[in-house]
Coordinates of C-alpha atoms and ligand atoms in Angstrom, one line a residue:
M2 CA 154.6 -11.8 -62.1
S3 CA 156.1 -13.4 -58.9
D4 CA 160.0 -13.7 -58.4
L5 CA 160.0 -17.5 -58.4
N6 CA 162.0 -19.3 -60.9
L7 CA 163.0 -23.0 -61.5
S8 CA 166.4 -22.9 -59.7
M9 CA 164.8 -21.7 -56.5
V10 CA 162.5 -24.6 -56.6
E11 CA 165.2 -27.0 -57.2
N12 CA 167.4 -25.7 -54.5
C13 CA 164.3 -25.9 -52.0
I14 CA 163.8 -29.3 -53.1
A15 CA 167.3 -30.2 -52.7
N16 CA 167.2 -29.0 -49.0
L17 CA 163.8 -30.2 -48.1
S18 CA 163.5 -32.6 -45.3
Y19 CA 160.0 -34.4 -45.6
P20 CA 157.8 -34.6 -42.4
T21 CA 156.6 -38.2 -41.5
N22 CA 155.0 -38.5 -38.2
A23 CA 151.7 -37.2 -36.9
F24 CA 151.8 -34.2 -34.5
I25 CA 150.3 -35.1 -31.2
G26 CA 151.0 -33.1 -28.0
G27 CA 153.6 -30.9 -29.5
D28 CA 155.8 -33.7 -30.8
F29 CA 156.0 -35.3 -34.1
V30 CA 155.3 -39.0 -33.3
P31 CA 154.9 -42.4 -35.3
A32 CA 151.5 -44.3 -35.4
M33 CA 151.3 -46.6 -32.5
S34 CA 150.9 -49.5 -34.6
G35 CA 154.0 -48.4 -36.4
K36 CA 152.3 -48.3 -39.7
T37 CA 153.1 -46.0 -42.6
I38 CA 151.5 -45.0 -46.0
A39 CA 153.7 -44.1 -48.9
S40 CA 153.3 -40.6 -50.3
I41 CA 153.3 -40.7 -54.1
S42 CA 154.1 -37.6 -56.2
P43 CA 151.8 -37.3 -59.0
I44 CA 154.4 -35.4 -60.9
T45 CA 157.0 -38.0 -60.9
G46 CA 155.3 -41.3 -60.0
E47 CA 157.9 -41.8 -57.3
E48 CA 157.5 -42.0 -53.5
I49 CA 158.2 -38.8 -51.7
T50 CA 158.2 -40.3 -48.2
E51 CA 156.1 -42.5 -46.0
Y52 CA 154.1 -40.9 -43.1
A53 CA 152.3 -42.3 -40.2
S54 CA 149.2 -44.3 -40.9
C55 CA 147.1 -43.6 -37.5
D56 CA 144.3 -45.6 -36.0
K57 CA 141.7 -45.1 -33.6
E58 CA 144.3 -45.6 -30.6
D59 CA 146.1 -42.7 -32.0
V60 CA 142.8 -40.5 -32.2
D61 CA 141.8 -41.4 -28.8
K62 CA 145.1 -40.1 -27.5
A63 CA 145.1 -36.8 -29.6
V64 CA 141.7 -35.9 -28.5
S65 CA 142.5 -36.8 -24.8
I66 CA 145.6 -34.2 -25.0
A67 CA 143.4 -31.8 -26.8
K68 CA 140.8 -31.9 -24.1
K69 CA 143.1 -31.8 -21.4
T70 CA 144.8 -28.9 -22.9
F71 CA 141.5 -26.9 -23.2
E72 CA 140.7 -27.6 -19.8
S73 CA 143.9 -26.2 -18.5
G74 CA 143.1 -22.9 -20.0
V75 CA 146.5 -22.5 -21.3
W76 CA 145.2 -21.3 -24.6
S77 CA 141.4 -21.3 -24.1
K78 CA 141.5 -18.6 -21.1
M79 CA 144.5 -16.6 -22.7
H80 CA 143.2 -13.0 -23.1
P81 CA 142.0 -12.9 -26.7
T82 CA 144.5 -10.1 -27.4
E83 CA 147.4 -12.4 -26.4
R84 CA 145.9 -14.9 -28.7
K85 CA 145.7 -12.6 -31.5
K86 CA 149.5 -11.7 -31.2
V87 CA 150.4 -15.5 -31.3
L88 CA 148.5 -16.0 -34.2
L89 CA 149.8 -12.9 -36.1
K90 CA 153.3 -14.0 -34.9
Y91 CA 152.4 -17.3 -36.6
A92 CA 151.2 -15.9 -39.7
D93 CA 154.7 -14.2 -39.9
I94 CA 156.4 -17.4 -39.5
I95 CA 154.3 -19.2 -42.0
E96 CA 155.0 -16.2 -44.6
K97 CA 158.7 -16.7 -44.2
H98 CA 158.3 -20.3 -45.1
T99 CA 156.2 -19.7 -48.4
L100 CA 158.7 -21.2 -50.8
E101 CA 159.1 -24.3 -48.8
L102 CA 155.3 -24.9 -48.1
A103 CA 154.7 -24.0 -51.8
V104 CA 157.1 -26.6 -53.2
L105 CA 156.1 -29.3 -50.8
E106 CA 152.4 -28.5 -51.8
S107 CA 153.1 -28.9 -55.4
L108 CA 155.4 -31.9 -55.1
D109 CA 152.4 -33.7 -53.0
S110 CA 149.5 -32.7 -55.1
G111 CA 150.4 -31.6 -58.6
K112 CA 149.5 -28.3 -58.4
P113 CA 151.7 -25.6 -60.3
V114 CA 154.2 -24.3 -57.8
S115 CA 153.5 -20.7 -59.2
D116 CA 149.8 -21.0 -58.0
C117 CA 150.9 -22.5 -54.4
Y118 CA 153.2 -19.5 -54.0
T119 CA 151.3 -16.8 -55.2
I120 CA 147.7 -17.9 -54.2
D121 CA 147.5 -20.8 -51.8
V122 CA 150.0 -19.9 -49.3
P123 CA 149.7 -16.1 -49.3
E124 CA 146.0 -16.4 -49.1
G125 CA 146.2 -18.8 -46.4
V126 CA 148.6 -16.5 -44.4
H127 CA 146.1 -13.5 -45.2
A128 CA 143.3 -15.8 -43.5
V129 CA 145.3 -16.5 -40.5
R130 CA 146.0 -12.6 -40.1
W131 CA 142.2 -11.8 -40.5
H132 CA 141.0 -14.4 -38.3
A133 CA 143.7 -13.4 -35.7
E134 CA 142.4 -9.8 -35.6
Y135 CA 139.1 -11.0 -35.0
A136 CA 140.1 -12.6 -31.8
D137 CA 139.4 -9.6 -29.7
K138 CA 136.7 -8.4 -31.7
N139 CA 134.0 -10.9 -31.6
Y140 CA 131.3 -9.4 -29.6
G141 CA 128.2 -11.0 -27.9
Q142 CA 124.8 -9.2 -27.4
A143 CA 122.7 -7.6 -24.8
S144 CA 119.1 -8.7 -25.1
P145 CA 116.4 -6.2 -25.3
S146 CA 114.6 -7.5 -22.1
G147 CA 113.5 -4.3 -20.6
D148 CA 114.4 -2.7 -17.3
G149 CA 113.6 -5.5 -15.0
A150 CA 116.4 -7.9 -16.3
V151 CA 119.6 -7.8 -18.1
G152 CA 120.3 -10.9 -20.6
I153 CA 123.6 -11.1 -22.3
V154 CA 124.5 -13.4 -25.0
V155 CA 128.2 -14.7 -25.0
K156 CA 130.1 -16.9 -27.3
E157 CA 132.0 -19.6 -26.0
A158 CA 134.8 -21.9 -27.4
I159 CA 133.5 -25.3 -28.1
G160 CA 136.4 -27.2 -26.8
V161 CA 137.9 -29.9 -29.2
V162 CA 137.3 -29.1 -32.9
A163 CA 138.1 -31.6 -35.4
C164 CA 138.8 -30.2 -39.1
I165 CA 138.9 -32.7 -42.0
I166 CA 140.6 -31.5 -45.2
P167 CA 140.2 -32.4 -48.9
W168 CA 143.0 -32.9 -51.2
N169 CA 142.6 -29.9 -53.6
F170 CA 143.4 -27.0 -51.6
P171 CA 145.2 -28.6 -48.5
L172 CA 147.2 -25.8 -47.1
M173 CA 144.7 -23.0 -47.8
T174 CA 141.5 -25.0 -46.4
T175 CA 143.7 -25.9 -43.2
M176 CA 144.4 -22.3 -42.6
W177 CA 140.9 -21.3 -43.3
K178 CA 139.7 -23.7 -40.4
L179 CA 142.8 -23.5 -38.1
A180 CA 142.7 -19.7 -37.8
P181 CA 139.2 -19.1 -36.4
S182 CA 139.2 -21.9 -34.6
L183 CA 142.3 -21.2 -32.5
A184 CA 141.5 -17.6 -32.3
E185 CA 138.4 -18.4 -30.4
G186 CA 140.3 -20.5 -27.9
N187 CA 139.6 -24.0 -29.1
S188 CA 142.0 -26.9 -29.2
I189 CA 142.1 -28.8 -32.6
I190 CA 142.8 -32.1 -34.4
I191 CA 143.4 -31.7 -38.1
K192 CA 143.0 -34.8 -40.2
P193 CA 144.4 -34.1 -43.8
A194 CA 143.5 -35.9 -46.8
S195 CA 145.8 -38.9 -47.3
V196 CA 147.1 -37.8 -50.6
T197 CA 148.3 -34.6 -49.3
T198 CA 149.6 -34.8 -45.9
L199 CA 153.0 -33.0 -46.1
S200 CA 152.4 -29.4 -46.4
T201 CA 150.0 -29.5 -43.3
L202 CA 152.6 -31.5 -41.3
L203 CA 155.2 -28.6 -42.2
L204 CA 152.7 -26.0 -41.3
V205 CA 152.2 -27.2 -37.7
K206 CA 155.9 -27.6 -37.2
F207 CA 156.1 -23.7 -36.7
A208 CA 153.3 -23.6 -34.1
A209 CA 155.5 -23.5 -31.1
E210 CA 157.9 -21.0 -32.3
A211 CA 154.9 -18.7 -32.5
G212 CA 154.0 -19.5 -29.2
I213 CA 150.9 -21.8 -29.7
P214 CA 151.0 -24.0 -26.5
E215 CA 151.8 -27.7 -27.2
G216 CA 148.5 -29.8 -27.1
V217 CA 146.6 -27.2 -28.9
I218 CA 147.0 -28.5 -32.2
Q219 CA 147.4 -32.0 -33.4
V220 CA 147.7 -33.6 -37.0
I221 CA 146.3 -37.1 -37.1
T222 CA 147.3 -38.6 -40.5
G223 CA 145.7 -41.9 -42.0
S224 CA 142.9 -43.4 -43.9
G225 CA 139.6 -41.3 -43.7
S226 CA 137.7 -44.4 -43.2
V227 CA 139.9 -45.1 -39.8
V228 CA 140.9 -41.7 -38.5
G229 CA 137.9 -39.8 -40.0
E230 CA 135.4 -42.3 -38.7
A231 CA 137.2 -42.5 -35.2
L232 CA 136.9 -38.4 -34.9
G233 CA 133.4 -38.6 -36.1
M234 CA 132.1 -41.1 -33.3
H235 CA 134.3 -39.5 -30.5
P236 CA 132.3 -38.6 -27.6
D237 CA 134.8 -35.6 -26.8
V238 CA 135.0 -34.1 -30.2
G239 CA 132.3 -31.1 -30.1
V240 CA 132.4 -30.0 -33.6
I241 CA 133.7 -31.3 -37.0
S242 CA 134.4 -28.8 -39.6
F243 CA 134.6 -30.7 -42.8
T244 CA 135.3 -30.0 -46.6
G245 CA 134.8 -32.8 -49.1
S246 CA 132.3 -34.9 -51.0
T247 CA 128.9 -35.2 -50.3
E248 CA 129.0 -39.0 -49.7
I249 CA 131.7 -38.6 -46.8
G250 CA 129.4 -35.5 -45.6
R251 CA 126.6 -37.9 -45.3
K252 CA 129.0 -40.4 -43.2
L253 CA 129.7 -37.7 -40.8
L254 CA 126.0 -37.0 -40.1
E255 CA 125.5 -40.5 -39.2
Y256 CA 128.5 -40.8 -36.9
S257 CA 127.1 -37.7 -35.2
S258 CA 123.7 -39.1 -34.7
K259 CA 125.3 -42.4 -33.5
S260 CA 127.5 -40.7 -30.9
N261 CA 127.3 -37.6 -29.2
L262 CA 125.3 -35.3 -31.6
K263 CA 128.4 -33.2 -32.2
K264 CA 127.8 -30.4 -34.5
I265 CA 128.7 -30.9 -38.3
V266 CA 129.5 -28.3 -40.5
L267 CA 129.7 -29.4 -44.2
E268 CA 131.3 -27.9 -47.3
L269 CA 130.4 -30.1 -49.9
G270 CA 130.6 -30.6 -53.7
G271 CA 129.2 -28.3 -56.5
K272 CA 128.5 -28.1 -60.1
S273 CA 128.6 -24.5 -60.5
P274 CA 127.1 -22.4 -63.6
M275 CA 128.4 -19.4 -65.3
V276 CA 125.7 -17.6 -67.1
I277 CA 126.8 -14.9 -69.8
M278 CA 123.8 -12.5 -70.2
D279 CA 122.4 -11.3 -73.5
D280 CA 123.6 -7.7 -72.7
V281 CA 127.4 -8.5 -72.6
K282 CA 129.2 -6.7 -75.5
D283 CA 132.9 -7.8 -75.0
L284 CA 133.1 -11.6 -74.4
T285 CA 136.9 -11.7 -73.6
N286 CA 136.6 -11.1 -70.0
A287 CA 134.0 -13.7 -69.6
V288 CA 136.0 -16.3 -71.6
D289 CA 139.2 -15.8 -69.9
N290 CA 137.1 -16.4 -66.4
A291 CA 135.3 -19.5 -68.0
L292 CA 138.7 -20.7 -68.8
F293 CA 140.0 -20.1 -65.3
S294 CA 137.0 -21.2 -63.4
S295 CA 137.0 -24.5 -65.4
F296 CA 140.7 -25.5 -65.6
W297 CA 142.5 -23.7 -62.5
N298 CA 143.8 -26.3 -60.6
A299 CA 143.2 -28.8 -63.4
G300 CA 139.6 -28.5 -62.6
Q301 CA 139.9 -29.9 -59.2
S302 CA 137.8 -27.2 -57.5
C303 CA 134.6 -27.4 -55.9
T304 CA 133.3 -24.1 -57.3
A305 CA 134.5 -24.9 -60.9
N306 CA 132.2 -23.2 -63.4
S307 CA 131.5 -26.3 -65.6
R308 CA 128.3 -25.4 -66.9
I309 CA 128.7 -22.2 -69.0
F310 CA 125.5 -20.7 -70.5
V311 CA 125.9 -18.3 -73.4
P312 CA 123.3 -16.8 -75.6
K313 CA 122.7 -19.0 -78.6
S314 CA 123.5 -16.2 -81.0
R315 CA 127.0 -15.8 -79.4
Q316 CA 127.7 -19.3 -78.7
D317 CA 130.2 -20.1 -81.7
E318 CA 131.9 -16.7 -81.1
F319 CA 132.4 -17.9 -77.6
V320 CA 133.8 -21.3 -78.0
E321 CA 136.2 -20.0 -80.7
L322 CA 137.3 -17.1 -78.4
M323 CA 137.9 -19.9 -75.8
I324 CA 140.0 -22.0 -77.8
Q325 CA 141.9 -19.1 -79.0
R326 CA 142.7 -17.8 -75.4
M327 CA 143.3 -21.3 -74.3
D328 CA 146.1 -21.6 -76.4
Q329 CA 147.5 -18.1 -75.8
T330 CA 147.2 -18.1 -72.0
W331 CA 147.4 -21.8 -70.7
R332 CA 150.9 -23.5 -70.2
I333 CA 150.8 -27.3 -69.4
G334 CA 153.9 -28.9 -68.0
N335 CA 156.0 -29.9 -64.9
P336 CA 154.0 -28.3 -62.0
L337 CA 157.5 -27.6 -60.3
D338 CA 158.6 -25.3 -63.2
P339 CA 157.1 -21.9 -62.6
Q340 CA 156.4 -21.0 -66.1
F341 CA 153.7 -23.5 -66.3
N342 CA 150.0 -22.7 -65.0
Y343 CA 148.3 -26.0 -65.4
G344 CA 149.7 -29.2 -63.5
T345 CA 148.6 -32.8 -63.0
M346 CA 145.7 -34.7 -61.6
I347 CA 146.1 -35.5 -57.7
G348 CA 146.7 -39.2 -58.1
K349 CA 146.2 -42.3 -60.3
F350 CA 142.8 -43.0 -58.6
H351 CA 141.5 -39.8 -59.6
Y352 CA 143.1 -39.5 -63.0
D353 CA 141.4 -42.9 -63.8
Q354 CA 138.2 -41.6 -62.6
V355 CA 138.1 -38.5 -64.7
M356 CA 139.5 -40.3 -67.7
G357 CA 136.5 -42.7 -67.4
Y358 CA 134.2 -40.1 -67.5
M359 CA 136.0 -38.5 -70.5
N360 CA 135.9 -41.8 -72.5
T361 CA 132.2 -42.4 -71.7
F362 CA 131.6 -38.9 -72.9
L363 CA 133.5 -39.6 -76.2
A364 CA 131.8 -43.1 -76.8
E365 CA 128.5 -41.4 -76.4
G366 CA 129.1 -38.9 -79.3
H367 CA 128.9 -35.5 -77.3
N368 CA 130.2 -32.5 -79.2
L369 CA 133.9 -32.1 -78.5
A370 CA 135.2 -28.7 -79.1
Y371 CA 138.7 -29.0 -77.7
G372 CA 140.8 -31.4 -75.7
G373 CA 139.7 -34.9 -74.7
K374 CA 142.8 -36.7 -74.2
S375 CA 145.3 -37.5 -71.5
L376 CA 148.8 -36.1 -72.1
T377 CA 152.3 -37.4 -71.7
I378 CA 154.7 -35.2 -70.0
G379 CA 157.2 -37.0 -68.0
Q380 CA 155.8 -39.5 -65.6
G381 CA 152.9 -36.8 -64.7
L382 CA 149.1 -37.7 -64.6
F383 CA 148.0 -34.8 -67.2
I384 CA 144.5 -34.7 -68.7
Q385 CA 143.9 -32.2 -71.4
P386 CA 141.6 -29.2 -70.8
T387 CA 138.5 -30.3 -72.5
I388 CA 135.7 -28.5 -73.5
F389 CA 132.1 -30.1 -74.9
V390 CA 129.3 -28.1 -76.4
D391 CA 125.3 -28.8 -75.9
P392 CA 125.4 -31.8 -73.9
E393 CA 122.3 -33.6 -73.2
P394 CA 120.5 -31.9 -70.0
S395 CA 120.5 -35.5 -68.4
S396 CA 124.2 -36.2 -69.3
D397 CA 126.7 -36.3 -66.5
L398 CA 128.3 -33.5 -68.0
M399 CA 125.3 -31.2 -66.9
T400 CA 124.5 -33.2 -63.5
T401 CA 127.6 -34.6 -62.1
E402 CA 130.6 -33.1 -60.2
L403 CA 133.3 -34.4 -62.3
F404 CA 136.4 -32.7 -60.3
G405 CA 138.2 -32.6 -63.4
P406 CA 139.2 -30.3 -66.4
I407 CA 136.1 -31.0 -68.3
T408 CA 133.5 -28.0 -69.1
S409 CA 130.6 -27.8 -71.1
V410 CA 129.3 -24.4 -73.1
I411 CA 125.6 -24.4 -73.5
G412 CA 123.5 -22.1 -75.9
V413 CA 120.3 -20.7 -74.5
N414 CA 117.3 -18.7 -75.8
S415 CA 117.1 -16.3 -72.8
N416 CA 118.5 -15.1 -69.6
E417 CA 115.4 -16.9 -67.8
E418 CA 116.3 -20.0 -69.7
A419 CA 119.8 -19.9 -68.6
V420 CA 119.0 -19.2 -65.0
A421 CA 116.6 -22.1 -64.9
M422 CA 119.2 -24.5 -66.3
A423 CA 121.8 -23.0 -63.8
N424 CA 119.4 -24.1 -60.9
N425 CA 118.5 -27.4 -62.3
V426 CA 121.0 -29.4 -60.3
E427 CA 121.0 -30.7 -56.7
Y428 CA 124.1 -28.3 -55.7
G429 CA 124.4 -24.8 -54.9
L430 CA 127.8 -23.7 -54.1
Q431 CA 128.8 -20.8 -56.4
A432 CA 127.5 -19.1 -59.6
T433 CA 129.2 -16.4 -61.7
I434 CA 127.2 -14.1 -63.9
F435 CA 128.6 -11.8 -66.7
T436 CA 126.4 -8.9 -67.3
D437 CA 126.9 -5.1 -68.4
N438 CA 123.3 -4.5 -66.8
L439 CA 123.0 -3.4 -63.3
V440 CA 119.3 -4.6 -63.4
N441 CA 120.2 -7.9 -64.5
T442 CA 123.0 -8.1 -61.7
F443 CA 120.8 -7.9 -59.0
K444 CA 117.7 -9.6 -60.6
Y445 CA 119.3 -12.7 -61.6
A446 CA 122.1 -12.9 -58.6
R447 CA 118.9 -13.1 -56.4
A448 CA 117.4 -15.8 -58.8
I449 CA 120.3 -18.1 -58.6
K450 CA 120.5 -20.8 -55.8
A451 CA 124.1 -20.5 -54.6
G452 CA 126.0 -19.7 -51.4
T453 CA 128.2 -17.2 -53.5
V454 CA 127.0 -15.5 -56.8
S455 CA 130.1 -13.5 -58.2
I456 CA 129.5 -10.9 -60.9
N457 CA 131.8 -10.0 -63.8
R458 CA 134.5 -12.4 -62.4
Y459 CA 134.8 -16.0 -61.0
C460 CA 135.6 -16.0 -57.5
E461 CA 134.4 -17.3 -54.1
G462 CA 134.4 -13.8 -52.6
D463 CA 137.1 -13.0 -50.3
I464 CA 138.2 -13.3 -46.6
T465 CA 135.6 -10.8 -45.4
T466 CA 132.6 -12.8 -47.1
P467 CA 131.1 -16.1 -46.0
F468 CA 131.9 -19.1 -48.0
G469 CA 129.6 -22.1 -48.0
G470 CA 127.0 -24.0 -50.1
L471 CA 123.2 -24.1 -50.4
K472 CA 121.2 -27.3 -51.2
M473 CA 123.3 -30.4 -51.3
S474 CA 126.5 -28.3 -51.5
G475 CA 126.4 -28.4 -47.6
F476 CA 125.1 -26.7 -44.2
G477 CA 125.8 -26.0 -40.7
G478 CA 128.4 -23.0 -41.2
Q479 CA 130.7 -21.1 -43.4
D480 CA 134.2 -20.7 -43.8
N481 CA 135.6 -17.0 -44.0
A482 CA 134.5 -13.9 -42.2
G483 CA 132.9 -13.7 -38.8
A484 CA 130.7 -16.4 -39.9
A485 CA 133.8 -18.8 -39.5
H486 CA 134.0 -17.9 -35.9
D487 CA 130.3 -19.0 -35.5
Q488 CA 131.4 -22.6 -36.6
Y489 CA 133.6 -22.8 -33.6
T490 CA 131.7 -21.0 -31.0
E491 CA 128.5 -21.9 -29.2
I492 CA 126.0 -19.3 -27.8
K493 CA 125.3 -18.9 -24.1
T494 CA 122.5 -16.8 -22.7
I495 CA 123.2 -15.3 -19.1
F496 CA 120.2 -13.7 -17.6
A497 CA 119.6 -11.8 -14.5
D498 CA 116.3 -11.1 -13.2
L499 CA 116.7 -7.7 -11.5
T500 CA 113.3 -7.7 -9.7
Q501 CA 114.6 -10.5 -7.5
S502 CA 115.9 -9.1 -4.0
S503 CA 118.9 -11.4 -4.2
C504 CA 120.2 -9.9 -7.4
Ligands
NAP602 P1 136.7 -36.9 -49.6 O1 137.0 -38.1 -50.2 O2 135.1 -36.4 -49.0 O3 137.6 -36.5 -48.5 C1 137.6 -35.4 -47.9 C2 138.2 -35.8 -46.4 O4 137.4 -36.6 -45.6 C3 139.7 -36.5 -46.6 O5 140.6 -36.1 -45.6 C4 139.3 -37.9 -46.4 O6 140.4 -38.6 -45.9 C5 138.2 -37.9 -45.3 N1 137.4 -39.1 -45.2 C6 137.3 -40.0 -46.1 N2 136.5 -41.0 -45.5 C7 135.9 -40.5 -44.5 C8 135.1 -41.1 -43.4 N3 134.6 -42.3 -43.8 N4 134.9 -40.6 -42.3 C9 135.5 -39.0 -42.2 N5 136.4 -38.4 -43.2 C10 136.6 -39.2 -44.2 O7 136.9 -35.5 -50.6 P2 138.0 -35.3 -51.6 O8 137.9 -36.2 -52.6 O9 139.3 -35.0 -50.7 O10 137.6 -33.7 -52.2 C11 136.9 -33.6 -53.2 C12 135.4 -33.4 -52.9 O11 135.7 -32.1 -52.0 C13 134.7 -32.7 -53.9 O12 133.3 -33.3 -53.8 C14 134.7 -31.2 -53.8 O13 133.6 -30.5 -54.4 C15 134.7 -31.1 -52.3 N6 135.2 -29.7 -51.8 C16 134.4 -29.0 -51.3 C17 134.8 -27.6 -51.1 C18 133.9 -26.5 -50.6 O14 134.3 -25.6 -49.6 N7 132.7 -26.7 -50.6 C19 136.1 -27.2 -51.2 C20 136.9 -28.2 -51.6 C21 136.8 -29.4 -52.0 P3 141.2 -39.6 -47.0 O15 142.0 -38.7 -47.8 O16 142.1 -40.3 -46.0 O17 140.3 -40.6 -47.5
MG603 MG1 150.2 -36.6 -52.7

């Protein structure tokens, strides 16, 4: 249990000052055009503030400053141990502002403030510390070239990095990308999702206090089709690290091919499975994880396990237990009140999309076990956690990333059938297996096509394990662990032929 209570949140809101401007060259500045976008809270339906709606000209300015800063060496040539110290200080400062960041994130996104306070901000801070520590530990290699030569392979910062962020875990994803790219000495441009700009702008406010030189970090707010495209097409951006939808991932590949062939790292969508093997005796742990993976963040999670495969002989028991544990452990209500662990959808556009799917599934006569409706709680955009049973294999319930609180429990005749069905989608981001048997653990973990397979607990690994997708869930690199640093560095070979007299 955390120390957070409602009066702490209310006091914090009373004293919050909302960021409005983009962050370029160490200053908060309006868009050159003066245009703004309203930020609407999905909890109250009211405008929180307005923020800068940037255009290509703002992107050009930010990239030019980032490039100059990189070339100046003020950060890129700073000794890695010094960069480490600065980033560790940055993590400490961010941690001191946990409440403010968590409240702003909740207000802007409808995520439960208790999650933001106990998961999103602390895990983001942990990531900043982990990657800071890696700054002076990321070794290159010496080649086995024999006595006549010395070949060394060094890793060098790329230069200007752009990070394009989705709205479902705005702060955490930003910190996942910002920390390793800065640890390696790059200058960065962050493009937050339009519906969740505020926490990112607050985060970068603390950069100078930590000692990060101006021009190393910029945040360009505005529409994806304008700012995102301008970054994608820019000749001086060396890499784009993108987390978001498959559709926009394709566009980024196009921008790269039409411009400077910049490196594109794609962390995309998923339709992740959970497989309960036929050897599991007690279903309670699996059921609690099925609920968490399906309904955490109101299902707006790229690794949501929305296809849960259960032996046919245990299916009724599993679904009954899910409904029982749902009512015992999930509390739906005002996301700003820490007693609730289930909040709203991100915004009206997405609420309408998910309810559109829901109404189609109901009209098609799918077997509904729980939920199926929207909920009226204040002005919030709530959708009930929803469980369907045994949808047709061709249904969107089985093939499409719904990005909402809708999950399906599917009865299977064998472990092999479950794994074959688990693999029968175009995505491969994450999978969870429940088993009491060591052989099944490794046999089926190897058989499932996913970037991460977790055993007996739904998770995405931790900061020490690479996170990324297979198949249409992405390629080009991973977040977390040393792999994240590979996204933001390029390899150079330096080769000395010792047989030449001039060497
Ligand atoms: P999205 O629509 O793809 O948006 C992601 C980001 O791309 C936003 O910042 C968006 O800006 C920007 N964007 C939009 N159009 C663009 C364009 N033409 N060029 C460049 N950038 C553009 O995705 P989302 O709705 O925010 O997030 C949900 C998706 O992200 C889901 O598919 C989910 O699975 C995926 N996701 C994946 C992971 C993972 O690690 N694999 C993690 C989280 C989420 P605007 O907001 O201004 O449109
Ligand atoms: Mg918002």
